PDB file of C-alpha atoms in Angstrom:
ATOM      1  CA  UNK A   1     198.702 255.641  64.108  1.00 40.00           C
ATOM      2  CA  UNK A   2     200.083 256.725  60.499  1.00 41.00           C
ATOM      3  CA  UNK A   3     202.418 254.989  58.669  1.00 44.00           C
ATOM      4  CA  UNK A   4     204.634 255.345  56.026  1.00 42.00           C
ATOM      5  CA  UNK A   5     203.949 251.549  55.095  1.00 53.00           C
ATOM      6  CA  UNK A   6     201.560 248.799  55.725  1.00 63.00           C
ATOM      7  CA  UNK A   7     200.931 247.494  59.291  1.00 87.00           C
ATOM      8  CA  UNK A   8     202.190 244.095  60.448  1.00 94.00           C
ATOM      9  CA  UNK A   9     198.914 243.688  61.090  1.00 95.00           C
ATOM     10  CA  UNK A  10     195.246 246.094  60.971  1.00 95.00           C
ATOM     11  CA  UNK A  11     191.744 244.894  62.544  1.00 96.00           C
ATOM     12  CA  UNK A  12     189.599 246.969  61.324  1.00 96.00           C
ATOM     13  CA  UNK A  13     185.554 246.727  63.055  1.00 96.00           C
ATOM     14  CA  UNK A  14     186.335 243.067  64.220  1.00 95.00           C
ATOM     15  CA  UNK A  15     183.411 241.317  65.856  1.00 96.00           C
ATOM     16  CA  UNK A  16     183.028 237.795  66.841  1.00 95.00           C
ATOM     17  CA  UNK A  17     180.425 235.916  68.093  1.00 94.00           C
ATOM     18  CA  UNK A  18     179.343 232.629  69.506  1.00 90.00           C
ATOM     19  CA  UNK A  19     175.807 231.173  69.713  1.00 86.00           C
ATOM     20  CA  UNK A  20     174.441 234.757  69.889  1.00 84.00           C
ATOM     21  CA  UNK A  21     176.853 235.815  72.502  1.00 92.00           C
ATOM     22  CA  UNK A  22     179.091 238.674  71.279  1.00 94.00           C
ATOM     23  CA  UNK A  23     182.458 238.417  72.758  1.00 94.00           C
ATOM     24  CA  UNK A  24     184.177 240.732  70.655  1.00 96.00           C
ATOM     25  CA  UNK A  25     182.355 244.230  69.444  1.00 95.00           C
ATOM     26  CA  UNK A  26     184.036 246.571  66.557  1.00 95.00           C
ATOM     27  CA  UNK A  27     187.633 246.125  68.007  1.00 96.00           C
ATOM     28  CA  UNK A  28     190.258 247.888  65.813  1.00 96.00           C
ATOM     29  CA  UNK A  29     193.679 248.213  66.451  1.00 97.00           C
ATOM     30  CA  UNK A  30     197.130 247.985  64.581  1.00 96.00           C
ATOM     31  CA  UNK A  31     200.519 246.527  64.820  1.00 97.00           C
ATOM     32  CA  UNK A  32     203.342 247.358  63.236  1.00 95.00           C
ATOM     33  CA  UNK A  33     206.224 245.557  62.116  1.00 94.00           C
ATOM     34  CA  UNK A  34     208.795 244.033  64.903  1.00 94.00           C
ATOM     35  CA  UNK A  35     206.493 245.922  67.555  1.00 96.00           C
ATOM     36  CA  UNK A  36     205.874 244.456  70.613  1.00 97.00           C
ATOM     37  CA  UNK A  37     201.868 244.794  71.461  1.00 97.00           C
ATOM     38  CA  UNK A  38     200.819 243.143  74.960  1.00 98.00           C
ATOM     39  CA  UNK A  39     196.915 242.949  75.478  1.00 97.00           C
ATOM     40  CA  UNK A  40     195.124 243.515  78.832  1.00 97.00           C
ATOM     41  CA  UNK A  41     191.618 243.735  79.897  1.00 93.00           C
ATOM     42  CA  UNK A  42     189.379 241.881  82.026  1.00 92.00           C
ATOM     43  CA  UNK A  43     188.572 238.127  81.801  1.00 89.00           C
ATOM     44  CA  UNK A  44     186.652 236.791  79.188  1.00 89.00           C
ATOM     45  CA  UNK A  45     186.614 239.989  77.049  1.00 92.00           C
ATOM     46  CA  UNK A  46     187.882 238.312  73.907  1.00 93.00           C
ATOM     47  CA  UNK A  47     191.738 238.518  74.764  1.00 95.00           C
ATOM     48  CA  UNK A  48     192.296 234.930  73.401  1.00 94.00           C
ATOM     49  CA  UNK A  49     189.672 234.756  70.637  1.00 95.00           C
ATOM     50  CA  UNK A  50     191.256 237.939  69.101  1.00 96.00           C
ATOM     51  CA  UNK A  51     195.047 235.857  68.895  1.00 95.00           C
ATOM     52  CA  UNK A  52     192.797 233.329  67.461  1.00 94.00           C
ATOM     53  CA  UNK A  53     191.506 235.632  64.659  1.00 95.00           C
ATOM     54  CA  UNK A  54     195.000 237.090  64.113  1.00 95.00           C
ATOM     55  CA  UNK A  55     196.348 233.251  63.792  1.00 94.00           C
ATOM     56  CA  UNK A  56     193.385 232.230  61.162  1.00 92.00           C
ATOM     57  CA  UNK A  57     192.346 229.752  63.318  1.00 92.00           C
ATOM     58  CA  UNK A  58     189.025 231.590  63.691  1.00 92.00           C
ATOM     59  CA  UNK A  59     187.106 233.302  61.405  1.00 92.00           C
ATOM     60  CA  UNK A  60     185.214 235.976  62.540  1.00 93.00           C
ATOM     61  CA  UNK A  61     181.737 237.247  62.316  1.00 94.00           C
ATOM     62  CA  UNK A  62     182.361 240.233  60.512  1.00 95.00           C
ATOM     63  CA  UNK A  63     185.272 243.276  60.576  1.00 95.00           C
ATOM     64  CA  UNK A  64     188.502 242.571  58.378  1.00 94.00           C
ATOM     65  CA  UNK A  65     192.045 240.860  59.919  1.00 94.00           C
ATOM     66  CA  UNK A  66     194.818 242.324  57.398  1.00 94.00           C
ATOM     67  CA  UNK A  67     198.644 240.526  57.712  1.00 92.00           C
ATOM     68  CA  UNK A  68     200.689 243.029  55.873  1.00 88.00           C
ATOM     69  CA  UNK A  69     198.141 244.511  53.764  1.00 88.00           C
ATOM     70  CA  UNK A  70     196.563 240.584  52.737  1.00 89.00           C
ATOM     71  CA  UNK A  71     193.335 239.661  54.185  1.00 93.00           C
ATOM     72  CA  UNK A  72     193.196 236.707  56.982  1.00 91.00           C
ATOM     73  CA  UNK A  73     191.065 234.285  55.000  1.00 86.00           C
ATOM     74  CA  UNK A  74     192.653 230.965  56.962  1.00 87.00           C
ATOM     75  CA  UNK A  75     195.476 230.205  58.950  1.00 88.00           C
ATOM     76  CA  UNK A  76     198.799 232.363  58.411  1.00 88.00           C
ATOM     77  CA  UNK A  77     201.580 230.170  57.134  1.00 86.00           C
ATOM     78  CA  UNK A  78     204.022 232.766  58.829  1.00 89.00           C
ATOM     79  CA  UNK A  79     202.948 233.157  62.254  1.00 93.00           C
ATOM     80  CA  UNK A  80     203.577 231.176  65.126  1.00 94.00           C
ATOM     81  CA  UNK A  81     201.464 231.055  68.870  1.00 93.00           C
ATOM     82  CA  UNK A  82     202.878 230.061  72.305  1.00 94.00           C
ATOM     83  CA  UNK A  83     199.937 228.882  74.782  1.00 90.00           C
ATOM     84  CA  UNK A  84     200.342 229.221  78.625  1.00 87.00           C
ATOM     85  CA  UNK A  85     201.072 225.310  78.553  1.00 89.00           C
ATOM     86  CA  UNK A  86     204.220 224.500  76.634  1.00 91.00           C
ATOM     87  CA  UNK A  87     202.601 221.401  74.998  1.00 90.00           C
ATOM     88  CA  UNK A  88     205.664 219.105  74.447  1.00 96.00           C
ATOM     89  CA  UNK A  89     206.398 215.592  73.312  1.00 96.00           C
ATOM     90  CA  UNK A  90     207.414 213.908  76.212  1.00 96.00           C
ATOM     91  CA  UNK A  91     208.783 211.411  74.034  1.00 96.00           C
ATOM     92  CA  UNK A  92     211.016 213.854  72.639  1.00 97.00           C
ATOM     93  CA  UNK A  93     214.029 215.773  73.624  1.00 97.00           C
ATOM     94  CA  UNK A  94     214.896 219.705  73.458  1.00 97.00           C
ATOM     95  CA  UNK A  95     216.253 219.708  70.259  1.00 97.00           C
ATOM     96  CA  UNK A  96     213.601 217.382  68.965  1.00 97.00           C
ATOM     97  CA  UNK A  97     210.553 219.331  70.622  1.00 97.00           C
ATOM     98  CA  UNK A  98     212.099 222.080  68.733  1.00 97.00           C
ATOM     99  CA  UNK A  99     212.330 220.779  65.388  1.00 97.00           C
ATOM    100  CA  UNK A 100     209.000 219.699  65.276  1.00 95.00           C
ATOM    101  CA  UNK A 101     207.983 223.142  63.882  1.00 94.00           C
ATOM    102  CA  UNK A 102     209.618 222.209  60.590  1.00 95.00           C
ATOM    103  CA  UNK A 103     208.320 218.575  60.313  1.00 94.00           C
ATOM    104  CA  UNK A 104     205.055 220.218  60.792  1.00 91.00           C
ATOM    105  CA  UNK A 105     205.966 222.319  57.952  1.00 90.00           C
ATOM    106  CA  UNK A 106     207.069 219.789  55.875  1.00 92.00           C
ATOM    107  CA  UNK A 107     210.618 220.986  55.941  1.00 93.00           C
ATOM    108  CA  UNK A 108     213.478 219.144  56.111  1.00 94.00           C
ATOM    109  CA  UNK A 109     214.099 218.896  60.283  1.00 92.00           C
ATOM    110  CA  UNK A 110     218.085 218.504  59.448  1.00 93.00           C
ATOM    111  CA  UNK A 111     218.453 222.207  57.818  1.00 95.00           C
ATOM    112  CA  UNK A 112     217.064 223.734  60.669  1.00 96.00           C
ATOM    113  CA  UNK A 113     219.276 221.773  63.220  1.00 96.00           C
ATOM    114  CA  UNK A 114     221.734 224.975  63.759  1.00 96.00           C
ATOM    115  CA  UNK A 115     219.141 227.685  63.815  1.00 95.00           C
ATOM    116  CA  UNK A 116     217.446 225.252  66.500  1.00 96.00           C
ATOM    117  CA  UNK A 117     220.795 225.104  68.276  1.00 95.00           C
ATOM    118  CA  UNK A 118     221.158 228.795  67.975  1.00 94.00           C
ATOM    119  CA  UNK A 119     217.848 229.262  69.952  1.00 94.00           C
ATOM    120  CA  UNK A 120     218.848 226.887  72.618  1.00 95.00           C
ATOM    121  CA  UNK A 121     221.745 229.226  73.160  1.00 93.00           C
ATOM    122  CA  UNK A 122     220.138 232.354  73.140  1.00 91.00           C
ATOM    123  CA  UNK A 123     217.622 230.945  75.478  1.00 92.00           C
ATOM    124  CA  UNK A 124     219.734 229.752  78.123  1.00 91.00           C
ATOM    125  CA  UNK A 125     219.015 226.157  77.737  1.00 94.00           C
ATOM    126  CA  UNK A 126     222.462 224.977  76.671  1.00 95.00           C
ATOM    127  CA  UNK A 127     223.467 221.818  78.190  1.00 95.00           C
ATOM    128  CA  UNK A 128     219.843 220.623  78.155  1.00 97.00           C
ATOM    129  CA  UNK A 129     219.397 219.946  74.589  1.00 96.00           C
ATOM    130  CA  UNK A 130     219.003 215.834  75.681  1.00 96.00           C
ATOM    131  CA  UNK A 131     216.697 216.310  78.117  1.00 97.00           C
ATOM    132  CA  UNK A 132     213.245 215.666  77.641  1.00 97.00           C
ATOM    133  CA  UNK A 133     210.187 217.332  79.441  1.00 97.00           C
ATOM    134  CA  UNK A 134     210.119 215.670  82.795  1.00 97.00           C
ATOM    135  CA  UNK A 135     213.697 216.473  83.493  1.00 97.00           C
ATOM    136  CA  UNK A 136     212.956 220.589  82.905  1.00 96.00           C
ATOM    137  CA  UNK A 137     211.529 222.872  85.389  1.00 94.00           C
ATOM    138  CA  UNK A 138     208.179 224.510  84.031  1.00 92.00           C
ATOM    139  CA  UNK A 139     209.799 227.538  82.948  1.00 92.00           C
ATOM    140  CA  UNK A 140     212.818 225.583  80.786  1.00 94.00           C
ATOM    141  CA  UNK A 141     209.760 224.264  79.598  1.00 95.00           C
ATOM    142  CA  UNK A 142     208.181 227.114  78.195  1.00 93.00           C
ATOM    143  CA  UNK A 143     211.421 228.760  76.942  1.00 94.00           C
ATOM    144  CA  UNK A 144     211.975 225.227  74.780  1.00 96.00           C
ATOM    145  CA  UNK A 145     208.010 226.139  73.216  1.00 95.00           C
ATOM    146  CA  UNK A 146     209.346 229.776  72.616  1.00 95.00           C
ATOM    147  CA  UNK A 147     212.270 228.151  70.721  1.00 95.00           C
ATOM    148  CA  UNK A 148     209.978 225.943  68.906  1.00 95.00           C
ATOM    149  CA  UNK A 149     207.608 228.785  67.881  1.00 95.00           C
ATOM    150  CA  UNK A 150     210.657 231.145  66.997  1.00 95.00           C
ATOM    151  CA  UNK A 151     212.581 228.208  64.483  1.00 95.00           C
ATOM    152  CA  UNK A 152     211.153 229.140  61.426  1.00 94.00           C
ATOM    153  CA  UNK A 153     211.165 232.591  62.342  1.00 92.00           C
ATOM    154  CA  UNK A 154     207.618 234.124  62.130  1.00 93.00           C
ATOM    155  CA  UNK A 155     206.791 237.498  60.607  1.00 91.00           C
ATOM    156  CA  UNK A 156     204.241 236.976  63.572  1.00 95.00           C
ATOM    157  CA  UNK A 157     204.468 235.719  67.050  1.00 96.00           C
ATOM    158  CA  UNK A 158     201.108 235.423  69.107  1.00 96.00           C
ATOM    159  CA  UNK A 159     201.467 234.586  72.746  1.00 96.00           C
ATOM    160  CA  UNK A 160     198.685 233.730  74.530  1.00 95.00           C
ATOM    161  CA  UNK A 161     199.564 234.474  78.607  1.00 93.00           C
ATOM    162  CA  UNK A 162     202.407 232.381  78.353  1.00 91.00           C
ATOM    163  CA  UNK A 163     203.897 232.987  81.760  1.00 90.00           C
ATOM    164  CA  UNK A 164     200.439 231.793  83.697  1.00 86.00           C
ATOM    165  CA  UNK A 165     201.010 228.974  84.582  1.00 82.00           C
ATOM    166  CA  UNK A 166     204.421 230.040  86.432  1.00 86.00           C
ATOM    167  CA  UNK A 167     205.132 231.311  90.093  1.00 87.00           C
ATOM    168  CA  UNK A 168     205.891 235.095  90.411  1.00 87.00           C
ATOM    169  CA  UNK A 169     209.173 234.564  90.910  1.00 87.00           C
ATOM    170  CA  UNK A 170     210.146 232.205  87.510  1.00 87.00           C
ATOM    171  CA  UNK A 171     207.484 234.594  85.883  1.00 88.00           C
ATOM    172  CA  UNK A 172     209.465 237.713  86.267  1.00 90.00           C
ATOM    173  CA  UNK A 173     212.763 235.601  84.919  1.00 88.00           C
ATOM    174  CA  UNK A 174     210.453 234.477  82.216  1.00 89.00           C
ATOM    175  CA  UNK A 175     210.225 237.933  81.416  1.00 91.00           C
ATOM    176  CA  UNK A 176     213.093 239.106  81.254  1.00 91.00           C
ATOM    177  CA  UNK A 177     214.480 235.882  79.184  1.00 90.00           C
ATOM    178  CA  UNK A 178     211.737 236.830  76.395  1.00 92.00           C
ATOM    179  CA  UNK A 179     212.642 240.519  76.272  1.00 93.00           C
ATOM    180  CA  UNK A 180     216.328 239.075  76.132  1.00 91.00           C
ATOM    181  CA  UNK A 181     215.277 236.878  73.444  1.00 91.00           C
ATOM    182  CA  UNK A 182     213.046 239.049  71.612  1.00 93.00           C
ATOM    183  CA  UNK A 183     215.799 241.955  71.307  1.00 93.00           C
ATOM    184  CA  UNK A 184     217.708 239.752  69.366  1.00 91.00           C
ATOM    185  CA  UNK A 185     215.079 238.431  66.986  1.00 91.00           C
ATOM    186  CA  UNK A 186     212.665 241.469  66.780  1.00 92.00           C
ATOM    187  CA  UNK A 187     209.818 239.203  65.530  1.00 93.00           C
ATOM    188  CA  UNK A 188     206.040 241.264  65.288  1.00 96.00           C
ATOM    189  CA  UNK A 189     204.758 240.002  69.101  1.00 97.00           C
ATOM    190  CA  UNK A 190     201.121 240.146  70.288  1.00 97.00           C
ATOM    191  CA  UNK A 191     201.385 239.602  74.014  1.00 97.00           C
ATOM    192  CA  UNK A 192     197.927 238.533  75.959  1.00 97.00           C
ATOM    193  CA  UNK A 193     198.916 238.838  79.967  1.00 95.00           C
ATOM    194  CA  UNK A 194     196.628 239.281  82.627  1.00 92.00           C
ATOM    195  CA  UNK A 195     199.835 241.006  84.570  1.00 94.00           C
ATOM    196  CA  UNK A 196     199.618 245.149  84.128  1.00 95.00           C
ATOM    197  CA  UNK A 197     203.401 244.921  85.654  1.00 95.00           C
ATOM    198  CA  UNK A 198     204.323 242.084  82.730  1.00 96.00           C
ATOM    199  CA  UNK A 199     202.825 244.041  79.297  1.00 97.00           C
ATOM    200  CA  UNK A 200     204.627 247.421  80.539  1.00 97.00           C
ATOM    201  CA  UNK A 201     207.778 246.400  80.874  1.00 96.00           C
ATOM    202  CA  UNK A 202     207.669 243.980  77.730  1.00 97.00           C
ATOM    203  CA  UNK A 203     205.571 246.222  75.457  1.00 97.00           C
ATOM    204  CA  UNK A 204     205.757 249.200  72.930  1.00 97.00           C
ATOM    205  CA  UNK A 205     202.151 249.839  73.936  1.00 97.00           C
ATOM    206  CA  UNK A 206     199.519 248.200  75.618  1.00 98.00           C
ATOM    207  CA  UNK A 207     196.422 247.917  74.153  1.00 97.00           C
ATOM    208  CA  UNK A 208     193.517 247.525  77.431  1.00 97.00           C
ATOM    209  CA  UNK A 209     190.447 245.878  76.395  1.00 96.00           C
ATOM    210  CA  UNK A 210     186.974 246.618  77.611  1.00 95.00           C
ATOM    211  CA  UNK A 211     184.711 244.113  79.606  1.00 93.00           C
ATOM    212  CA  UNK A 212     182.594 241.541  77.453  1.00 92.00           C
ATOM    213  CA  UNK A 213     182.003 242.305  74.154  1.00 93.00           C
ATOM    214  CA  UNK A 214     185.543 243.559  73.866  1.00 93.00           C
ATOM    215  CA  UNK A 215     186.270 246.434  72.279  1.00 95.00           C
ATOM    216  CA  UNK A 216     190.057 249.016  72.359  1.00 95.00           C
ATOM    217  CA  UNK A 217     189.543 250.731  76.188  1.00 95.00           C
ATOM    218  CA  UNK A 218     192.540 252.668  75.396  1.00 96.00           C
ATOM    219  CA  UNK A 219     195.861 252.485  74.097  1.00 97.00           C
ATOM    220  CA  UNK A 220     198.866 253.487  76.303  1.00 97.00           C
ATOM    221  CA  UNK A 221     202.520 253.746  74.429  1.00 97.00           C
ATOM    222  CA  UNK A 222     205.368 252.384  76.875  1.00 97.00           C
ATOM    223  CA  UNK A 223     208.587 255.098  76.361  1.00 96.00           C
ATOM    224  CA  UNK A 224     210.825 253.096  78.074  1.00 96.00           C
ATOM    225  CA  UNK A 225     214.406 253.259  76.378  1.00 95.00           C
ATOM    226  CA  UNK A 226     215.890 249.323  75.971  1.00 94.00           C
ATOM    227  CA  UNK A 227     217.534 247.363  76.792  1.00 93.00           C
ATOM    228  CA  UNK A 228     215.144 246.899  80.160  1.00 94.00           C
ATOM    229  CA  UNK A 229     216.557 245.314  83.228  1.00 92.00           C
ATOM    230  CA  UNK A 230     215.233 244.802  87.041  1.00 91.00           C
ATOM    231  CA  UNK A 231     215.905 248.843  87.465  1.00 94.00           C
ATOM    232  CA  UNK A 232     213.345 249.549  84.926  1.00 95.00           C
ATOM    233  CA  UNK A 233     210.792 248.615  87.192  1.00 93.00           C
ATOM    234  CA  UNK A 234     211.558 251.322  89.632  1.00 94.00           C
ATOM    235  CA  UNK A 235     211.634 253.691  87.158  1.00 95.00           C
ATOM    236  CA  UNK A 236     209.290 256.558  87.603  1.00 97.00           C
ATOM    237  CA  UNK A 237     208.344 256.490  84.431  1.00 97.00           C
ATOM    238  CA  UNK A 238     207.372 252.579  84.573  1.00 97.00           C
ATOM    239  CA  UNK A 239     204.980 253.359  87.686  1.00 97.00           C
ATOM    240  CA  UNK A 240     203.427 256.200  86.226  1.00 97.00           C
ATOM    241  CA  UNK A 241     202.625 253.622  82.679  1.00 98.00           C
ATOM    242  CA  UNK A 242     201.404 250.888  84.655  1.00 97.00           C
ATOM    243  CA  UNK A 243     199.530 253.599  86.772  1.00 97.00           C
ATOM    244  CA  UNK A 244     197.924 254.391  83.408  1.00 96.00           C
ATOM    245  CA  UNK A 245     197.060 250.937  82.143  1.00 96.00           C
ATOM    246  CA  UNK A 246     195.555 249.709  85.893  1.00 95.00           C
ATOM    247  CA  UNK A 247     193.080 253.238  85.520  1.00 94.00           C
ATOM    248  CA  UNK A 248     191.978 251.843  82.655  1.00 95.00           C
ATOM    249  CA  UNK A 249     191.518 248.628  83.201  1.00 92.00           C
ATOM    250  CA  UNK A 250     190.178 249.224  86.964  1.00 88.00           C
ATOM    251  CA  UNK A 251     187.186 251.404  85.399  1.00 78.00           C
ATOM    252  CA  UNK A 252     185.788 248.193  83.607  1.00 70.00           C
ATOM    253  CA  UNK A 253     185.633 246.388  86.979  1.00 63.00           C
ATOM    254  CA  UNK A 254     183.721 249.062  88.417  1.00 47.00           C
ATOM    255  CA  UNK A 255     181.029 250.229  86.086  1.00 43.00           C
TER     256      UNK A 255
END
C-alpha cells in the first residue's frame, strides 16, 4: 500500500525464533495511522508473538519493526495492549483500575481523573465506577482494561483476542462496544481474533496469517461504510468478506 506519509507502523522481513523453532518467517505488513488491522490465521502461527514485537516487548531475530518511521529497539512508550484476561486489581475499584496506567507512567493519577471518567462514560460503565472486580460481569471487566489501556491515549493499541474468554453472546456486545468506542477515539488498533465473523466487521482489513512459521497469507480490505450495527452482518457484502478471509484461512488447514 502507498502512502503519502509514514505508516503507523511497517514490518518489513520480520522473523522470530525460539530455540531453533521459527514461528514467524519474513512477515511484512503495514498499518496506517487510526486504521483498524485485525489478524487471523491458524493457532500458533505467531499471531501473539508478532503484538509482542510491535509492543517492544520482544525483540526479534531479524526483519525491522518501524513505529512511525523510528525503529522498535525496546518497548514503545506510546502504545498500549489489552490481553484476553482483563488483569485487574481486585483491591481496586473502576476508576482506580483505570488510573493505574498513569501511576505506571509516573504521571500524576489526579490529572487524568476526568479523561478516566470520560472513558467510563463512553464505555457504558457509568454507575460502576465503585465497584471493584468481583462485583462486574466478565465483559464490564474487560471494557474497564480497554479504558485502562485507552487513558493515556496510545498512538498504538494492540489487542491480543480480547473477547476469548467471553460467551458468544457478551462477545458480539463486546464488539460492538469497541467499534462504539473506537469510532470515537480512532486510536491505530492491531486486532488478534481467532473469530473470521469478529475481524470483518471490526476491521479496515484483515491481514490472514499462514500456518507455523507465519508469514502474510493474504490481505483482504473490509469496504464496509461505518458506523456498523447488527444489520451489517447480513449485509451481502459482509458474507462475501468473511467468505474471503475463511478461503484463506481454510487452505492452511488443509495443505
Amino acid at each position: 500500500m502507498t502512502r503519502a506519509t509514514p505508516a503507523a507502523v511497517s514490518v518489513e522481513e520480520l522473523t522470530q525464533t525460539f530455540e531453533a523453532r521459527t514461528v514467524i518467517e519474513r512477515l511484512s505488513f503495514d498499518v496506517g495511522e487510526n486504521e483498524f488491522l485485525a489478524i487471523v490465521g491458524p493457532s500458533g502461527c505467531g499471531k501473539s508473538t508478532t503484538l509482542r514485537i510491535l509492543s517492544g516487548l520482544v525483540r526479534p531475530t531479524s526483519g525491522t519493526v518501524l513505529a512511525r518511521g523510528r525503529d522498535v529497539a525496546g518497548p514503545l512508550r506510546d502504545a498500549a495492549m489489552v490481553f484476553q484476561s482483563p488483569v485487574l486489581l481486585p483491591w481496586r475499584q473502576t476508576i482506580g483500575n483505570i488510573l493505574f496506567t498513569a501511576e505506571m507512567a509516573g504521571k500524576d493519577k489526579n490529572a487524568y481523573r476526568e479523561r478516566a471518567r470520560e472513558l467510563v462514560r463512553l464505555a457504558g460503565l457509568e454507575g460502576f465506577e465503585r465497584s471493584y472486580p468481583h462485583e462486574l460481569s466478565g465483559g464490564m471487566q474487560q471494557r474497564v482494561s480497554i479504558c485502562r489501556a485507552l487513558l493515556l491515549d496510545p498512538a498504538l493499541l494492540l489487542m491480543d483476542e480480547p473477547f476469548g474468554a467471553l460467551d458468544i453472546l457478551t462477545r458480539e456486545r463486546m464488539g460492538f462496544e469497541l467499534h462504539r468506542i473506537w469510532s470515537a477515539t480512532k486510536n491505530t488498533v492491531v486486532f488478534v481474533t481467532h473469530s473470521i465473523t469478529e475481524a470483518v466487521w471490526l476491521s479496515d482489513r484483515v491481514l490472514v496469517m499462514t500456518a507455523r512459521p507465519g508469514a502474510v497469507k493474504g490481505m483482504v480490505p473490509v469496504d464496509l461504510p461505518r458506523p456498523r450495527s447488527s444489520s451489517t452482518l447480513k449485509d451481502r457484502r459482509f458474507i462475501e468478506l468473511t467468505a474471503a478471509v475463511r478461503d484463506l484461512v481454510e487452505g492452511e488447514w488443509i495443505e
